Amino acid sequence: MGFLGKLFGDDDIEKKAKGFFDGLVNSVQNNGQNNTPSNAQTYSTPVDPAPVQSAAPSGVSWGEVMPAEENQFSFGGSFDEYFEKIYREEFSDFSVTKEFPQNRNACIFTFVKDGRAVLKVEVISEKSSPYKIKRECEQMGIGYTRFYYDHHGWWNTRSYVIERTRNAI
């Protein structure tokens, strides 16, 4: 019994596989001679005459094309500076602190109002594990949200950051 026979528990499977592949090769070779076997199926891919547009409308925070709206990549500074600027301008009724956890490529913003932490925003790499901070926030009754600063096609537009942050508070 050969490898395929052992794998599938069938002594004849190697003969069947060889026959299948031989038939497939013959079919491809004879296709130009119009000798397609009667049980062969042919498939064609429909042609779409309309050009495919990969660009998302401006203002959307994801897509292949950078939106016209200010975003993390058009900002001109680091990702943490971008988020800090938005939070300083749009959430002035909160005291917002920024910290960089050791041994992590991340930035954590903590929103405090009336002496009490109300929200943590984690800006992390897509390779990070966000669950530790999220669990801590859940246990303490603090809001939590996160953004990824290095996920392809995610732009973190200004309006998107503001909306998600407001919804988390």
XYZ file of N, CA, C and O in Angstrom:
676
model
N 0.862 -1.175 0.000
C 0.000 0.000 0.000
C 0.905 1.234 0.000
O 1.789 1.353 0.821
N 0.658 2.184 -0.908
C 1.459 3.405 -1.006
C 0.997 4.468 -0.035
O 0.077 4.262 0.772
N 1.609 5.636 -0.124
C 1.321 6.750 0.788
C -0.151 7.163 0.747
O -0.796 7.279 1.771
N -0.684 7.378 -0.458
C -2.089 7.794 -0.564
C -3.021 6.702 -0.067
O -4.047 6.989 0.552
N -2.677 5.455 -0.350
C -3.488 4.343 0.124
C -3.532 4.296 1.638
O -4.569 4.062 2.240
N -2.375 4.502 2.262
C -2.326 4.525 3.732
C -3.101 5.710 4.281
O -3.795 5.616 5.278
N -2.952 6.865 3.604
C -3.615 8.091 4.060
C -5.132 7.963 3.985
O -5.841 8.353 4.907
N -5.639 7.384 2.895
C -7.085 7.320 2.702
C -7.677 5.936 2.924
O -8.870 5.733 2.764
N -6.832 4.950 3.264
C -7.331 3.614 3.549
C -7.898 2.915 2.322
O -8.866 2.181 2.412
N -7.325 3.156 1.159
C -7.833 2.589 -0.087
C -6.646 2.135 -0.920
O -5.813 2.934 -1.326
N -6.558 0.812 -1.208
C -5.446 0.280 -1.990
C -5.429 0.824 -3.411
O -4.371 0.969 -4.018
N -6.589 1.085 -3.965
C -6.679 1.519 -5.364
C -6.599 3.032 -5.526
O -6.667 3.536 -6.643
N -6.455 3.783 -4.452
C -6.520 5.247 -4.550
C -5.390 5.820 -5.396
O -5.583 6.773 -6.124
N -4.211 5.205 -5.320
C -3.103 5.725 -6.123
C -3.374 5.522 -7.611
O -3.086 6.404 -8.424
N -3.960 4.390 -7.966
C -4.313 4.152 -9.371
C -5.380 5.150 -9.821
O -5.329 5.681 -10.928
N -6.354 5.384 -8.947
C -7.428 6.327 -9.270
C -6.870 7.738 -9.429
O -7.236 8.470 -10.353
N -5.975 8.125 -8.530
C -5.378 9.465 -8.597
C -4.541 9.605 -9.857
O -4.620 10.625 -10.561
N -3.744 8.581 -10.176
C -2.932 8.632 -11.386
C -3.818 8.732 -12.620
O -3.566 9.512 -13.530
N -4.879 7.956 -12.648
C -5.820 8.019 -13.771
C -6.470 9.387 -13.902
O -6.621 9.923 -14.999
N -6.826 9.970 -12.770
C -7.439 11.299 -12.781
C -6.474 12.334 -13.347
O -6.819 13.110 -14.231
N -5.237 12.315 -12.849
C -4.264 13.308 -13.304
C -3.838 13.072 -14.760
O -3.650 14.018 -15.510
N -3.724 11.804 -15.153
C -3.418 11.523 -16.557
C -4.530 12.056 -17.457
O -4.278 12.658 -18.494
N -5.774 11.845 -17.056
C -6.915 12.349 -17.826
C -6.929 13.867 -17.882
O -7.251 14.464 -18.912
N -6.560 14.495 -16.777
C -6.522 15.948 -16.721
C -5.452 16.500 -17.652
O -5.694 17.436 -18.412
N -4.280 15.883 -17.635
C -3.186 16.310 -18.513
C -3.585 16.115 -19.971
O -3.399 17.001 -20.811
N -4.163 14.957 -20.299
C -4.603 14.705 -21.673
C -5.662 15.708 -22.108
O -5.662 16.176 -23.240
N -6.562 16.030 -21.212
C -7.613 16.997 -21.523
C -7.021 18.355 -21.853
O -7.431 19.013 -22.808
N -6.041 18.794 -21.075
C -5.395 20.087 -21.312
C -4.628 20.055 -22.623
O -4.690 20.981 -23.424
N -3.918 18.956 -22.869
C -3.144 18.841 -24.107
C -4.037 18.778 -25.331
O -3.718 19.320 -26.378
N -5.178 18.138 -25.224
C -6.073 17.971 -26.362
C -7.075 19.102 -26.511
O -7.835 19.123 -27.466
N -7.114 20.020 -25.562
C -8.105 21.091 -25.590
C -8.005 21.908 -26.868
O -9.006 22.289 -27.445
N -6.790 22.165 -27.330
C -6.612 22.923 -28.561
C -7.075 22.138 -29.776
O -7.367 22.697 -30.826
N -7.185 20.811 -29.678
C -7.623 19.969 -30.787
C -9.110 19.672 -30.712
O -9.630 18.864 -31.464
N -9.794 20.285 -29.744
C -11.242 20.151 -29.565
C -11.646 18.711 -29.261
O -12.667 18.240 -29.719
N -10.826 18.011 -28.506
C -11.134 16.649 -28.101
C -11.437 16.592 -26.610
O -10.948 15.746 -25.895
N -12.252 17.471 -26.124
C -12.600 17.513 -24.714
C -13.465 16.322 -24.371
O -14.435 16.037 -25.081
N -13.140 15.570 -23.306
C -13.977 14.436 -22.919
C -15.407 14.885 -22.658
O -15.657 16.006 -22.215
N -16.352 13.987 -22.899
C -17.764 14.356 -22.802
C -18.182 14.701 -21.380
O -19.132 15.438 -21.179
N -17.499 14.191 -20.364
C -17.882 14.497 -18.990
C -17.133 15.696 -18.420
O -17.312 16.048 -17.266
N -16.295 16.343 -19.214
C -15.538 17.498 -18.734
C -16.438 18.717 -18.693
O -17.298 18.904 -19.544
N -16.252 19.539 -17.681
C -17.012 20.777 -17.559
C -16.105 21.938 -17.916
O -14.935 21.949 -17.559
N -16.638 22.896 -18.614
C -15.869 24.090 -18.935
C -16.474 25.260 -18.188
O -17.692 25.356 -18.014
N -15.603 26.120 -17.722
C -16.027 27.285 -16.963
C -15.457 28.520 -17.624
O -14.331 28.523 -18.102
N -16.235 29.557 -17.643
C -15.721 30.825 -18.159
C -15.947 31.896 -17.112
O -16.926 31.854 -16.370
N -15.041 32.815 -17.050
C -15.159 33.923 -16.116
C -15.865 35.068 -16.823
O -15.422 35.502 -17.879
N -16.987 35.534 -16.281
C -17.679 36.639 -16.939
C -16.801 37.889 -16.929
O -16.082 38.150 -15.967
N -16.856 38.629 -17.988
C -16.078 39.852 -18.102
C -16.966 41.013 -17.705
O -18.060 41.184 -18.232
N -16.513 41.794 -16.749
C -17.259 42.963 -16.298
C -16.737 44.174 -17.047
O -15.577 44.554 -16.878
N -17.574 44.772 -17.895
C -17.083 45.894 -18.691
C -16.816 47.149 -17.867
O -16.080 48.015 -18.285
N -17.409 47.253 -16.686
C -17.224 48.453 -15.862
C -15.902 48.366 -15.123
O -15.538 47.322 -14.595
N -15.136 49.449 -15.061
C -13.886 49.421 -14.309
C -14.167 49.284 -12.817
O -15.153 49.795 -12.312
N -13.301 48.578 -12.139
C -13.442 48.375 -10.700
C -12.859 49.581 -9.978
O -11.745 50.006 -10.258
N -13.624 50.133 -9.064
C -13.145 51.260 -8.278
C -12.770 50.759 -6.902
O -13.593 50.216 -6.196
N -11.514 50.935 -6.537
C -11.071 50.466 -5.233
C -11.056 51.578 -4.198
O -10.825 51.345 -3.037
N -11.314 52.793 -4.633
C -11.235 53.926 -3.716
C -12.521 54.065 -2.919
O -13.607 54.044 -3.473
N -12.374 54.184 -1.612
C -13.516 54.464 -0.756
C -13.763 55.967 -0.773
O -12.848 56.745 -1.034
N -14.976 56.389 -0.520
C -15.230 57.825 -0.492
C -14.385 58.517 0.573
O -14.028 57.915 1.572
N -14.069 59.769 0.347
C -13.310 60.531 1.333
C -14.077 60.586 2.644
O -15.296 60.646 2.670
N -13.331 60.567 3.721
C -13.951 60.634 5.046
C -14.160 59.280 5.675
O -14.379 59.174 6.859
N -14.112 58.215 4.888
C -14.230 56.871 5.421
C -12.865 56.493 5.989
O -11.846 56.786 5.396
N -12.849 55.822 7.131
C -11.579 55.564 7.803
C -10.914 54.269 7.381
O -9.971 53.839 8.014
N -11.369 53.629 6.324
C -10.711 52.420 5.843
C -10.845 52.361 4.336
O -11.716 52.988 3.749
N -9.944 51.628 3.717
C -9.957 51.468 2.274
C -8.550 51.536 1.716
O -7.593 51.809 2.425
N -8.435 51.286 0.440
C -7.124 51.252 -0.205
C -6.541 52.638 -0.462
O -5.343 52.789 -0.552
N -7.395 53.631 -0.620
C -6.932 54.978 -0.955
C -7.086 55.884 0.263
O -8.119 55.880 0.928
N -6.042 56.664 0.537
C -6.070 57.562 1.690
C -7.195 58.596 1.527
O -7.285 59.264 0.509
N -8.054 58.736 2.538
C -9.133 59.726 2.469
C -8.580 61.153 2.496
O -7.472 61.393 2.985
N -9.364 62.084 1.988
C -8.968 63.489 1.989
C -8.979 64.065 3.410
O -8.236 64.992 3.712
N -9.811 63.509 4.273
C -9.913 63.984 5.657
C -8.602 63.731 6.397
O -7.906 62.747 6.143
N -8.284 64.648 7.321
C -7.082 64.454 8.129
C -7.115 63.058 8.763
O -8.146 62.616 9.258
N -5.961 62.392 8.719
C -5.870 61.062 9.305
C -4.473 60.864 9.873
O -3.598 61.715 9.728
N -4.286 59.746 10.503
C -3.024 59.445 11.176
C -1.830 59.552 10.233
O -0.755 59.965 10.647
N -1.997 59.222 8.963
C -0.873 59.187 8.028
C -0.653 60.504 7.300
O 0.447 60.772 6.842
N -1.676 61.341 7.196
C -1.507 62.654 6.568
C -1.122 63.710 7.599
O -0.761 64.816 7.249
N -1.166 63.360 8.857
C -0.911 64.280 9.972
C 0.514 64.837 9.966
O 0.732 66.010 10.238
N 1.484 64.021 9.693
C 2.864 64.492 9.648
C 3.646 64.297 10.931
O 4.798 64.702 11.021
N 3.042 63.695 11.924
C 3.741 63.396 13.177
C 3.567 61.921 13.510
O 3.091 61.135 12.699
N 3.946 61.550 14.717
C 3.810 60.151 15.142
C 2.349 59.846 15.473
O 1.542 60.756 15.681
N 2.029 58.571 15.553
C 0.644 58.202 15.838
C 0.187 58.722 17.196
O -0.955 59.160 17.348
N 1.058 58.688 18.201
C 0.646 59.151 19.526
C 0.428 60.674 19.537
O -0.476 61.163 20.210
N 1.236 61.413 18.769
C 1.039 62.865 18.672
C -0.290 63.188 17.992
O -0.978 64.134 18.375
N -0.637 62.405 16.992
C -1.906 62.600 16.278
C -3.089 62.423 17.229
O -3.969 63.275 17.307
N -3.122 61.322 17.960
C -4.219 61.073 18.896
C -4.228 62.116 20.011
O -5.283 62.611 20.404
N -3.056 62.460 20.514
C -2.961 63.458 21.588
C -3.535 64.803 21.133
O -4.267 65.460 21.880
N -3.223 65.218 19.918
C -3.738 66.485 19.369
C -5.267 66.454 19.298
O -5.933 67.407 19.724
N -5.831 65.379 18.791
C -7.292 65.264 18.710
C -7.907 65.322 20.100
O -8.878 66.045 20.336
N -7.349 64.586 21.031
C -7.919 64.529 22.371
C -7.801 65.869 23.086
O -8.706 66.275 23.819
N -6.720 66.579 22.870
C -6.543 67.895 23.475
C -7.565 68.888 22.906
O -8.156 69.682 23.639
N -7.806 68.840 21.592
C -8.711 69.785 20.942
C -10.186 69.431 21.117
O -11.020 70.315 21.289
N -10.521 68.158 21.087
C -11.928 67.736 21.076
C -12.471 67.287 22.429
O -13.684 67.184 22.595
N -11.602 66.991 23.369
C -12.042 66.484 24.665
C -11.427 67.320 25.794
O -10.911 66.781 26.770
N -11.533 68.629 25.653
C -10.903 69.545 26.615
C -11.554 69.498 27.991
O -10.964 69.964 28.963
N -12.742 68.922 28.108
C -13.387 68.811 29.419
C -12.864 67.610 30.219
O -13.293 67.374 31.343
N -11.913 66.880 29.654
C -11.267 65.762 30.338
C -9.790 66.067 30.522
O -9.178 66.755 29.709
N -9.226 65.529 31.575
C -7.782 65.524 31.723
C -7.315 64.222 31.063
O -7.767 63.141 31.431
N -6.440 64.349 30.059
C -6.009 63.173 29.310
C -4.503 62.991 29.502
O -3.718 63.898 29.228
N -4.139 61.812 29.993
C -2.717 61.488 30.150
C -2.335 60.431 29.124
O -3.178 59.672 28.647
N -1.041 60.399 28.846
C -0.513 59.464 27.847
C 0.632 58.690 28.483
O 1.487 59.279 29.143
N 0.640 57.376 28.265
C 1.740 56.556 28.770
C 2.133 55.516 27.728
O 1.331 55.112 26.894
N 3.397 55.116 27.799
C 3.937 54.088 26.917
C 4.336 52.901 27.779
O 5.341 52.968 28.495
N 3.575 51.820 27.749
C 3.915 50.646 28.562
C 5.269 50.065 28.156
O 5.623 50.071 26.982
N 6.002 49.581 29.132
C 7.309 48.973 28.860
C 7.155 47.717 28.018
O 6.177 46.975 28.161
N 8.104 47.502 27.135
C 8.173 46.303 26.298
C 6.957 46.110 25.394
O 6.614 44.990 25.041
N 6.276 47.204 25.074
C 5.122 47.122 24.164
C 5.191 48.289 23.207
O 5.556 49.392 23.590
N 4.805 48.048 21.984
C 4.713 49.100 20.989
C 3.295 49.664 21.051
O 2.460 49.365 20.201
N 3.026 50.437 22.084
C 1.671 50.906 22.329
C 1.694 52.243 23.043
O 2.714 52.653 23.604
N 0.553 52.881 23.024
C 0.345 54.113 23.772
C -1.039 54.020 24.401
O -1.999 53.617 23.734
N -1.136 54.370 25.671
C -2.423 54.302 26.364
C -2.789 55.702 26.847
O -2.014 56.353 27.558
N -3.967 56.150 26.436
C -4.511 57.431 26.887
C -5.552 57.146 27.949
O -6.427 56.289 27.771
N -5.468 57.881 29.053
C -6.445 57.740 30.124
C -7.200 59.052 30.255
O -6.590 60.118 30.411
N -8.524 58.981 30.179
C -9.402 60.145 30.291
C -9.926 60.205 31.722
O -10.508 59.237 32.215
N -9.717 61.359 32.368
C -10.134 61.537 33.749
C -11.086 62.722 33.817
O -10.825 63.777 33.221
N -12.187 62.542 34.534
C -13.143 63.637 34.747
C -13.575 63.604 36.202
O -13.922 62.542 36.724
N -13.531 64.759 36.834
C -13.891 64.891 38.257
C -13.089 63.935 39.129
O -13.605 63.306 40.048
N -11.802 63.778 38.795
C -10.902 62.958 39.597
C -11.048 61.460 39.396
O -10.417 60.673 40.099
N -11.879 61.047 38.462
C -12.116 59.615 38.253
C -11.804 59.242 36.803
O -12.231 59.903 35.863
N -11.050 58.144 36.618
C -10.775 57.633 35.275
C -12.076 57.102 34.680
O -12.788 56.323 35.311
N -12.393 57.560 33.447
C -13.636 57.141 32.811
C -13.403 56.359 31.511
O -14.309 55.692 31.026
N -12.187 56.475 30.957
C -11.915 55.802 29.687
C -10.426 55.586 29.512
O -9.618 56.443 29.859
N -10.094 54.423 28.942
C -8.726 54.162 28.481
C -8.806 53.861 26.993
O -9.639 53.064 26.555
N -7.934 54.520 26.237
C -7.829 54.289 24.800
C -6.453 53.713 24.550
O -5.446 54.326 24.890
N -6.442 52.546 23.959
C -5.189 51.872 23.660
C -4.936 52.003 22.159
O -5.782 51.646 21.346
N -3.783 52.541 21.798
C -3.376 52.634 20.399
C -2.211 51.661 20.256
O -1.145 51.887 20.824
N -2.461 50.572 19.510
C -1.528 49.456 19.513
C -1.243 48.945 18.100
O -1.955 49.271 17.155
N -0.226 48.118 18.009
C 0.087 47.413 16.772
C -0.927 46.298 16.582
O -1.428 45.724 17.549
N -1.199 45.968 15.325
C -2.117 44.862 15.061
C -1.555 43.533 15.555
O -2.280 42.558 15.684
N -0.273 43.499 15.868
C 0.366 42.272 16.360
C 0.245 42.148 17.878
O 0.679 41.167 18.459
N -0.327 43.149 18.517
C -0.434 43.168 19.979
C -1.636 42.377 20.467
O -2.572 42.124 19.726
N -1.598 42.066 21.723
C -2.736 41.431 22.383
C -3.398 42.478 23.285
O -2.812 42.888 24.287
N -4.595 42.898 22.954
C -5.224 43.998 23.683
C -6.017 43.588 24.920
O -6.616 44.417 25.567
N -6.019 42.331 25.261
C -6.979 41.860 26.249
C -6.645 42.207 27.692
O -7.546 42.325 28.514
N -5.391 42.397 28.036
C -5.028 42.693 29.429
C -5.637 44.021 29.883
O -6.336 44.073 30.898
N -5.389 45.076 29.150
C -5.916 46.403 29.521
C -7.440 46.398 29.451
O -8.116 46.952 30.316
N -7.981 45.755 28.436
C -9.441 45.686 28.295
C -10.078 45.018 29.515
O -11.059 45.509 30.066
N -9.503 43.891 29.945
C -10.030 43.190 31.137
C -9.942 44.060 32.381
O -10.870 44.108 33.188
N -8.808 44.744 32.545
C -8.644 45.623 33.706
C -9.713 46.715 33.709
O -10.288 47.025 34.759
N -9.981 47.287 32.554
C -10.994 48.334 32.455
C -12.375 47.791 32.797
O -13.147 48.441 33.517
N -12.695 46.615 32.289
C -13.986 45.997 32.598
C -14.138 45.766 34.092
O -15.196 46.023 34.669
N -13.080 45.278 34.744
C -13.136 45.005 36.178
C -13.300 46.279 36.992
O -13.931 46.265 38.048
N -12.719 47.394 36.510
C -12.799 48.662 37.249
C -13.979 49.524 36.817
O -14.195 50.600 37.367
N -14.755 49.077 35.832
C -15.905 49.855 35.374
C -15.505 51.088 34.567
O -16.196 52.096 34.589
N -14.390 50.988 33.865
C -13.889 52.092 33.047
C -14.128 51.742 31.581
O -13.926 50.596 31.164
N -14.531 52.730 30.790
C -14.711 52.512 29.366
C -13.386 52.167 28.695
O -12.312 52.526 29.184
N -13.479 51.472 27.565
C -12.272 51.042 26.854
C -12.547 51.019 25.360
O -13.608 50.618 24.910
N -11.560 51.466 24.594
C -11.565 51.274 23.146
C -10.128 51.220 22.676
O -9.216 51.592 23.422
N -9.939 50.731 21.460
C -8.575 50.644 20.932
C -8.571 50.995 19.449
O -9.567 50.866 18.751
N -7.412 51.427 19.013
C -7.137 51.714 17.617
C -5.834 51.014 17.267
O -4.950 50.896 18.105
N -5.726 50.584 16.012
C -4.485 50.004 15.523
C -3.776 51.043 14.661
O -4.386 51.623 13.767
N -2.524 51.270 14.932
C -1.787 52.289 14.196
C -1.070 51.733 12.969
O -0.551 52.492 12.161
N -1.059 50.408 12.794
C -0.301 49.841 11.683
C -1.085 48.809 10.874
O -0.501 47.972 10.206
N -2.394 48.876 10.886
C -3.197 47.931 10.110
C -3.425 48.502 8.715
O -3.926 49.615 8.569
N -3.035 47.739 7.690
C -3.124 48.202 6.304
C -4.547 48.644 5.955
O -5.505 47.922 6.180
N -4.655 49.849 5.414
C -5.937 50.360 4.954
C -6.802 50.994 6.032
O -7.890 51.468 5.746
N -6.348 50.998 7.274
C -7.101 51.657 8.342
C -6.425 52.988 8.607
O -5.294 53.049 9.088
N -7.132 54.062 8.323
C -6.542 55.400 8.307
C -6.699 56.164 9.615
O -6.005 57.140 9.838
N -7.611 55.782 10.485
C -7.883 56.517 11.725
C -8.132 57.999 11.417
O -7.452 58.885 11.923
N -9.142 58.237 10.590
C -9.497 59.617 10.279
C -9.940 60.331 11.547
O -10.394 59.718 12.505
N -9.813 61.628 11.519
C -10.148 62.451 12.690
C -11.580 62.192 13.165
O -11.816 61.964 14.349
N -12.543 62.207 12.246
C -13.946 62.016 12.639
C -14.175 60.623 13.227
O -14.957 60.462 14.165
N -13.488 59.638 12.691
C -13.608 58.266 13.187
C -13.062 58.154 14.609
O -13.688 57.543 15.488
N -11.915 58.744 14.860
C -11.310 58.713 16.198
C -12.227 59.420 17.198
O -12.481 58.914 18.293
N -12.740 60.572 16.817
C -13.633 61.339 17.705
C -14.900 60.539 18.013
O -15.303 60.411 19.174
N -15.523 59.991 16.978
C -16.774 59.248 17.168
C -16.581 58.017 18.051
O -17.345 57.791 18.991
N -15.561 57.224 17.770
C -15.329 56.012 18.567
C -14.981 56.348 20.011
O -15.396 55.654 20.937
N -14.212 57.406 20.198
C -13.833 57.799 21.554
C -15.070 58.285 22.318
O -15.287 57.885 23.471
N -15.888 59.127 21.695
C -17.116 59.612 22.357
C -18.043 58.451 22.712
O -18.640 58.434 23.794
N -18.193 57.507 21.796
C -19.065 56.356 22.063
C -18.542 55.490 23.211
O -19.328 54.860 23.903
N -17.240 55.455 23.401
C -16.656 54.633 24.481
C -16.802 55.290 25.851
O -16.766 54.601 26.876
N -16.918 56.614 25.855
C -17.068 57.331 27.139
C -18.490 57.088 27.615
O -18.859 56.769 28.628
